[in-house]
Amino acid sequence: MPNVAIVGATGAVGQEFLKILVERNFPVEELRLLATKRSAGKKVLWQGREIEVQETTHDSFKGIDIALFAGGSSSTEFAPSAVKSGAVVIDNSSAYRLDPKVPLVVPEVNPEDVKWHKGIIANPNCSTIIMAVALKPIFDLAGIKRVVVSTYQAVSGAGREGIEELEGQVHDWAQGEELKSQTFPYQIAFNLIPRIDVFQEGDYTKEEWKMVKETQKIFHVDTMPITATTVRVPVLRSHSESINIETERNVGLEEVKAAFQKAPGVIVEDNPAEDRYPMPWFTSDTDEVYVGRIRKDFSIENGINLWVVGDQIRKGAATNTIQIAELLL
């Protein structure tokens, strides 16, 4: 059984790792919990044993087989040391995602890419993972000519601080008090912010470029035309995406729905007559990607519209990471 280290064990994704290792019966010999100096010394109860959180150092990985990095600056600082110690790193940060020497993996889409890792495997951006799982059945069925995606991203995508800010603002609003914003550039309660991460080339945000470039890398189609608009919404958990796909060949809706019904990791929730479609409230704390509002785009010849929702802390981060670790086993 492998010895496993979790770097960032006390954060939202790290805590989710602990839950999912148990849920999926992942075999663990020793579990080493690592975090910043500030969190060192904390005790975590896991599987009936109390484990003390240690400060992450370059020597933290001796004897470790798999190191799960929850993300952040620790990846660039400590991942090379983990690899040097003989561990395989599965990394949730954006540090290695677009490095051509590092596989970027969504197990439902490109599991075979795990085979060529050189010590580090990157976990894609949460919105990218959710979209990639939904695109895969269509890609296999009819080819993809172009993708237009708009996201509706939950505040927990910005970590615990995002959740606390929304909850705090709703509370202050109800009390008639002034609303304070620190995590987001503007008030997020009762508002939408069409900017996630920093602005980059062409006035697209970093989050939007991640969805473009990471998806092209996962599907091994560097020229796949994708355009994205990413928006922060006052939802606690689960990202939603409106995806418009132009396919290479014309395909019937029944074929599309049948492809989704068979696809791993996808749940079809699509019954307009009964008002059934995916929503963040009902998809939170699950591992699947939910697809609904499947319909023809009548403005172009081979167009399909989808509404896709997935828990970005689980499938968008922690679950995908553990699934990659399962592929390593």
Coordinates of C-alpha atoms in Angstrom, one line a residue:
M1 CA 0.0 0.0 0.0
P2 CA 1.3 3.5 -0.8
N3 CA 2.5 6.1 1.6
V4 CA 0.5 9.3 0.9
A5 CA 1.2 12.9 1.7
I6 CA -1.3 15.7 1.5
V7 CA 0.2 19.2 1.1
G8 CA -2.3 21.9 2.2
A9 CA -4.1 19.3 4.4
T10 CA -6.0 22.0 6.4
G11 CA -7.5 23.9 3.5
A12 CA -10.9 23.2 1.7
V13 CA -9.4 20.9 -1.0
G14 CA -7.1 19.2 1.5
Q15 CA -10.0 18.4 3.8
E16 CA -11.9 17.0 0.8
F17 CA -9.0 14.8 0.0
L18 CA -9.3 13.2 3.5
K19 CA -13.0 12.5 2.9
I20 CA -12.6 11.1 -0.6
L21 CA -9.7 8.8 0.3
V22 CA -12.1 7.1 2.8
E23 CA -15.2 7.2 0.5
R24 CA -13.3 5.5 -2.4
N25 CA -11.5 3.0 -0.2
F26 CA -8.1 4.3 -1.4
P27 CA -5.4 2.1 0.1
V28 CA -3.1 4.1 2.4
E29 CA -0.2 2.7 4.5
E30 CA 1.0 6.0 6.1
L31 CA -0.8 9.3 5.7
R32 CA 1.4 12.4 6.2
L33 CA -0.5 15.7 6.6
L34 CA 1.5 18.8 5.6
A35 CA 0.6 22.5 5.7
T36 CA 2.1 25.9 6.4
K37 CA 3.9 26.7 9.6
R38 CA 0.7 28.4 10.9
S39 CA -1.2 25.1 10.7
A40 CA 1.6 22.8 12.0
G41 CA 0.7 21.1 15.2
K42 CA -3.0 20.8 14.6
K43 CA -4.5 17.4 15.1
V44 CA -6.7 15.8 12.5
L45 CA -8.8 12.7 13.2
W46 CA -8.8 10.3 10.2
Q47 CA -10.0 6.7 10.2
G48 CA -9.9 6.5 13.9
R49 CA -6.3 7.8 14.2
E50 CA -5.1 11.2 15.3
I51 CA -2.6 12.6 12.9
E52 CA -0.6 15.7 13.6
V53 CA -0.2 18.3 10.8
Q54 CA 3.5 19.0 10.1
E55 CA 5.1 22.0 8.5
T56 CA 5.9 21.4 4.8
T57 CA 9.7 21.3 4.2
H58 CA 11.9 20.0 1.4
D59 CA 12.5 16.9 3.6
S60 CA 8.8 16.1 4.2
F61 CA 8.6 13.5 1.5
K62 CA 11.1 10.8 2.5
G63 CA 9.3 7.4 2.0
I64 CA 6.3 9.0 0.3
D65 CA 4.9 7.3 -2.8
I66 CA 2.1 9.7 -3.8
A67 CA 2.0 13.4 -2.8
L68 CA -1.3 15.2 -3.3
F69 CA -0.8 18.9 -3.5
A70 CA -4.0 21.0 -2.8
G71 CA -2.7 24.0 -4.8
G72 CA -1.1 27.4 -4.2
S73 CA 2.5 28.5 -4.0
S74 CA 3.6 25.3 -2.2
S75 CA 3.5 23.4 -5.5
T76 CA 6.3 25.4 -7.1
E77 CA 8.3 25.4 -3.9
F78 CA 8.0 21.8 -2.8
A79 CA 6.8 19.6 -5.7
P80 CA 10.4 19.2 -7.2
S81 CA 11.6 18.1 -3.7
A82 CA 8.8 15.5 -3.5
V83 CA 9.8 14.1 -6.9
K84 CA 13.5 14.0 -5.9
S85 CA 12.4 12.0 -2.9
G86 CA 10.8 9.4 -5.2
A87 CA 7.1 10.5 -4.9
V88 CA 4.7 11.0 -7.7
V89 CA 3.1 14.5 -7.3
I90 CA -0.5 15.1 -8.3
D91 CA -0.8 18.9 -8.3
N92 CA -3.8 21.1 -8.1
S93 CA -2.1 24.4 -8.7
S94 CA -1.8 26.0 -12.2
A95 CA 2.0 25.8 -12.0
Y96 CA 2.5 22.8 -14.2
R97 CA -0.7 22.5 -16.2
L98 CA 0.6 23.9 -19.4
D99 CA 4.1 22.5 -19.2
P100 CA 4.4 20.2 -22.2
K101 CA 6.5 17.7 -20.1
V102 CA 3.6 17.3 -17.5
P103 CA 0.4 15.4 -18.3
L104 CA -2.8 17.2 -17.6
V105 CA -5.4 14.6 -16.8
V106 CA -9.2 14.2 -16.5
P107 CA -9.6 10.4 -16.0
E108 CA -12.9 10.2 -18.0
V109 CA -11.2 12.0 -20.9
N110 CA -7.5 11.2 -21.2
P111 CA -6.5 8.5 -18.6
E112 CA -3.7 7.2 -20.9
D113 CA -1.7 10.4 -20.4
V114 CA -0.8 9.3 -16.9
K115 CA 1.6 6.8 -18.4
W116 CA 4.1 9.4 -19.6
H117 CA 4.5 11.4 -16.4
K118 CA 8.0 12.2 -15.2
G119 CA 7.1 12.7 -11.5
I120 CA 4.4 15.3 -11.7
I121 CA 0.8 15.0 -13.0
A122 CA -1.3 18.2 -13.2
N123 CA -4.9 18.4 -12.2
P124 CA -6.8 20.9 -14.4
N125 CA -8.7 24.0 -13.4
C126 CA -12.0 23.2 -11.8
S127 CA -14.1 24.8 -14.6
T128 CA -12.0 23.1 -17.2
I129 CA -12.6 19.6 -15.6
I130 CA -16.3 20.1 -15.5
M131 CA -16.4 21.2 -19.2
A132 CA -14.0 18.5 -20.4
V133 CA -16.2 15.7 -18.9
A134 CA -19.2 17.1 -20.7
L135 CA -17.4 17.7 -24.0
K136 CA -15.9 14.2 -24.2
P137 CA -19.0 12.3 -25.3
I138 CA -19.7 14.9 -28.1
F139 CA -16.1 14.9 -29.1
D140 CA -16.1 11.1 -29.6
L141 CA -19.6 11.2 -31.3
A142 CA -19.4 14.0 -33.8
G143 CA -16.1 15.9 -33.4
I144 CA -15.9 19.5 -32.1
K145 CA -15.5 22.5 -34.4
R146 CA -16.0 25.3 -31.8
V147 CA -16.9 25.8 -28.2
V148 CA -18.4 28.9 -26.6
V149 CA -18.7 28.7 -22.8
S150 CA -20.0 31.0 -20.1
T151 CA -19.4 30.0 -16.5
Y152 CA -21.4 30.8 -13.3
Q153 CA -18.8 30.0 -10.6
A154 CA -19.4 29.5 -6.9
V155 CA -17.6 31.6 -4.3
S156 CA -16.0 28.5 -2.8
G157 CA -13.8 28.5 -6.0
A158 CA -12.0 31.3 -4.1
G159 CA -11.5 29.1 -1.1
R160 CA -12.8 29.3 2.4
E161 CA -12.4 33.1 2.3
G162 CA -14.9 33.3 -0.6
I163 CA -17.6 31.4 1.4
E164 CA -17.0 33.5 4.5
E165 CA -17.3 36.7 2.5
L166 CA -20.6 35.8 0.9
E167 CA -22.1 34.6 4.2
G168 CA -20.8 37.6 6.0
Q169 CA -22.2 40.0 3.4
V170 CA -25.7 38.3 3.5
H171 CA -25.7 38.5 7.3
D172 CA -24.6 42.2 7.3
W173 CA -27.2 43.0 4.6
A174 CA -29.9 41.4 6.7
Q175 CA -28.8 43.5 9.7
G176 CA -28.7 46.7 7.7
E177 CA -25.0 47.0 8.1
E178 CA -22.3 48.1 5.6
L179 CA -21.0 45.3 3.4
K180 CA -17.3 44.7 3.3
S181 CA -15.4 43.2 0.3
Q182 CA -11.8 41.8 0.6
T183 CA -11.7 38.5 -1.3
F184 CA -13.6 39.8 -4.3
P185 CA -13.2 43.2 -6.0
Y186 CA -16.9 44.1 -5.4
Q187 CA -19.7 43.0 -3.2
I188 CA -20.6 39.4 -4.3
A189 CA -24.0 39.2 -2.3
F190 CA -26.9 39.8 -4.8
N191 CA -24.3 40.6 -7.5
L192 CA -22.3 39.0 -10.4
I193 CA -18.7 39.7 -11.1
P194 CA -17.6 39.0 -14.7
R195 CA -13.9 38.7 -13.7
I196 CA -12.2 35.7 -12.2
D197 CA -8.4 36.0 -11.7
V198 CA -6.3 38.7 -13.4
F199 CA -6.8 40.2 -16.8
Q200 CA -4.4 39.0 -19.5
E201 CA -3.9 39.1 -23.2
G202 CA -6.9 40.4 -25.2
D203 CA -8.6 41.4 -22.0
Y204 CA -9.5 37.8 -21.2
T205 CA -9.0 36.8 -17.6
K206 CA -6.5 34.1 -16.6
E207 CA -9.4 31.8 -15.7
E208 CA -10.8 32.2 -19.3
W209 CA -7.4 31.4 -20.9
K210 CA -7.1 28.4 -18.6
M211 CA -10.4 27.0 -19.9
V212 CA -9.1 27.5 -23.5
K213 CA -5.6 26.3 -23.3
E214 CA -6.1 23.4 -20.8
T215 CA -9.0 22.0 -22.8
Q216 CA -6.9 22.0 -25.9
K217 CA -4.1 20.2 -24.1
I218 CA -6.4 17.6 -22.5
F219 CA -8.0 16.8 -25.9
H220 CA -4.7 17.0 -27.8
V221 CA -6.2 19.5 -30.2
D222 CA -4.1 22.6 -30.0
T223 CA -6.2 24.4 -32.5
M224 CA -9.7 23.6 -31.0
P225 CA -11.5 27.0 -31.2
I226 CA -12.8 27.8 -27.7
T227 CA -13.9 31.1 -26.2
A228 CA -14.8 31.6 -22.5
T229 CA -16.4 34.2 -20.2
T230 CA -16.0 33.3 -16.6
V231 CA -18.3 34.9 -14.0
R232 CA -18.4 34.7 -10.2
V233 CA -21.9 34.3 -8.8
P234 CA -23.4 34.4 -5.2
V235 CA -23.6 30.6 -5.0
L236 CA -21.8 28.7 -2.2
R237 CA -20.8 25.6 -4.0
S238 CA -20.9 23.9 -7.5
H239 CA -19.9 25.7 -10.7
S240 CA -22.4 26.0 -13.6
E241 CA -21.6 26.4 -17.3
S242 CA -23.6 27.3 -20.4
I243 CA -21.8 25.5 -23.2
N244 CA -22.5 26.0 -26.9
I245 CA -20.8 23.4 -29.2
E246 CA -20.5 23.4 -32.9
T247 CA -19.9 19.8 -34.0
E248 CA -18.0 18.6 -37.1
R249 CA -20.9 16.5 -38.3
N250 CA -24.6 16.8 -37.9
V251 CA -25.9 14.7 -35.1
G252 CA -29.4 14.1 -33.8
L253 CA -30.4 15.0 -30.2
E254 CA -31.3 11.4 -29.4
E255 CA -27.8 10.4 -30.3
V256 CA -26.3 13.1 -28.2
K257 CA -28.5 12.2 -25.2
A258 CA -27.6 8.5 -25.6
A259 CA -23.9 9.3 -25.7
F260 CA -24.3 11.3 -22.4
Q261 CA -26.3 8.4 -20.8
K262 CA -23.4 6.0 -21.5
A263 CA -20.6 8.5 -20.5
P264 CA -18.6 7.8 -17.4
G265 CA -18.9 10.4 -14.7
V266 CA -22.0 12.1 -16.3
I267 CA -25.6 12.2 -15.0
V268 CA -28.2 13.4 -17.5
E269 CA -30.8 15.5 -15.8
D270 CA -32.9 16.8 -18.7
N271 CA -36.7 16.8 -18.6
P272 CA -38.2 20.2 -19.4
A273 CA -41.7 18.9 -19.1
E274 CA -41.1 18.2 -15.4
D275 CA -38.8 21.2 -14.8
R276 CA -35.7 18.9 -14.4
Y277 CA -32.3 20.4 -15.0
P278 CA -29.0 20.6 -13.1
M279 CA -28.6 23.2 -10.3
P280 CA -25.8 24.0 -7.9
W281 CA -27.9 23.4 -4.8
F282 CA -28.6 19.8 -5.8
T283 CA -25.2 18.9 -7.2
S284 CA -23.1 20.0 -4.2
D285 CA -21.1 17.3 -2.5
T286 CA -21.3 14.9 -5.4
D287 CA -18.7 13.6 -7.9
E288 CA -20.5 13.5 -11.2
V289 CA -20.9 16.2 -13.8
Y290 CA -24.6 16.9 -14.4
V291 CA -25.8 17.7 -18.0
G292 CA -29.2 19.1 -18.9
R293 CA -31.0 21.7 -21.2
I294 CA -29.7 19.6 -24.1
R295 CA -31.0 21.2 -27.2
K296 CA -30.3 22.2 -30.8
D297 CA -28.8 25.6 -31.5
F298 CA -30.9 26.7 -34.5
S299 CA -28.7 29.6 -35.4
I300 CA -26.0 27.4 -36.9
E301 CA -26.0 24.1 -38.8
N302 CA -24.4 21.7 -36.3
G303 CA -25.0 23.5 -33.0
I304 CA -25.8 22.0 -29.5
N305 CA -26.5 23.9 -26.3
L306 CA -25.9 22.3 -22.9
W307 CA -26.2 23.4 -19.3
V308 CA -23.6 21.7 -17.1
V309 CA -23.1 21.7 -13.3
G310 CA -20.5 20.1 -11.1
D311 CA -19.1 20.4 -7.6
Q312 CA -15.9 22.2 -8.2
I313 CA -14.3 21.2 -4.9
R314 CA -14.9 17.5 -5.5
K315 CA -14.9 16.7 -9.2
G316 CA -13.3 20.0 -10.0
A317 CA -10.4 19.4 -7.6
A318 CA -10.2 16.7 -5.0
T319 CA -12.0 13.8 -6.6
N320 CA -10.3 14.2 -9.9
T321 CA -6.9 14.2 -8.0
I322 CA -7.8 10.9 -6.2
Q323 CA -9.0 9.4 -9.5
I324 CA -5.6 10.2 -11.0
A325 CA -4.0 8.5 -8.0
E326 CA -6.2 5.4 -8.6
L327 CA -4.9 5.3 -12.2
L328 CA -1.3 5.3 -10.8
L329 CA -2.2 2.2 -8.6

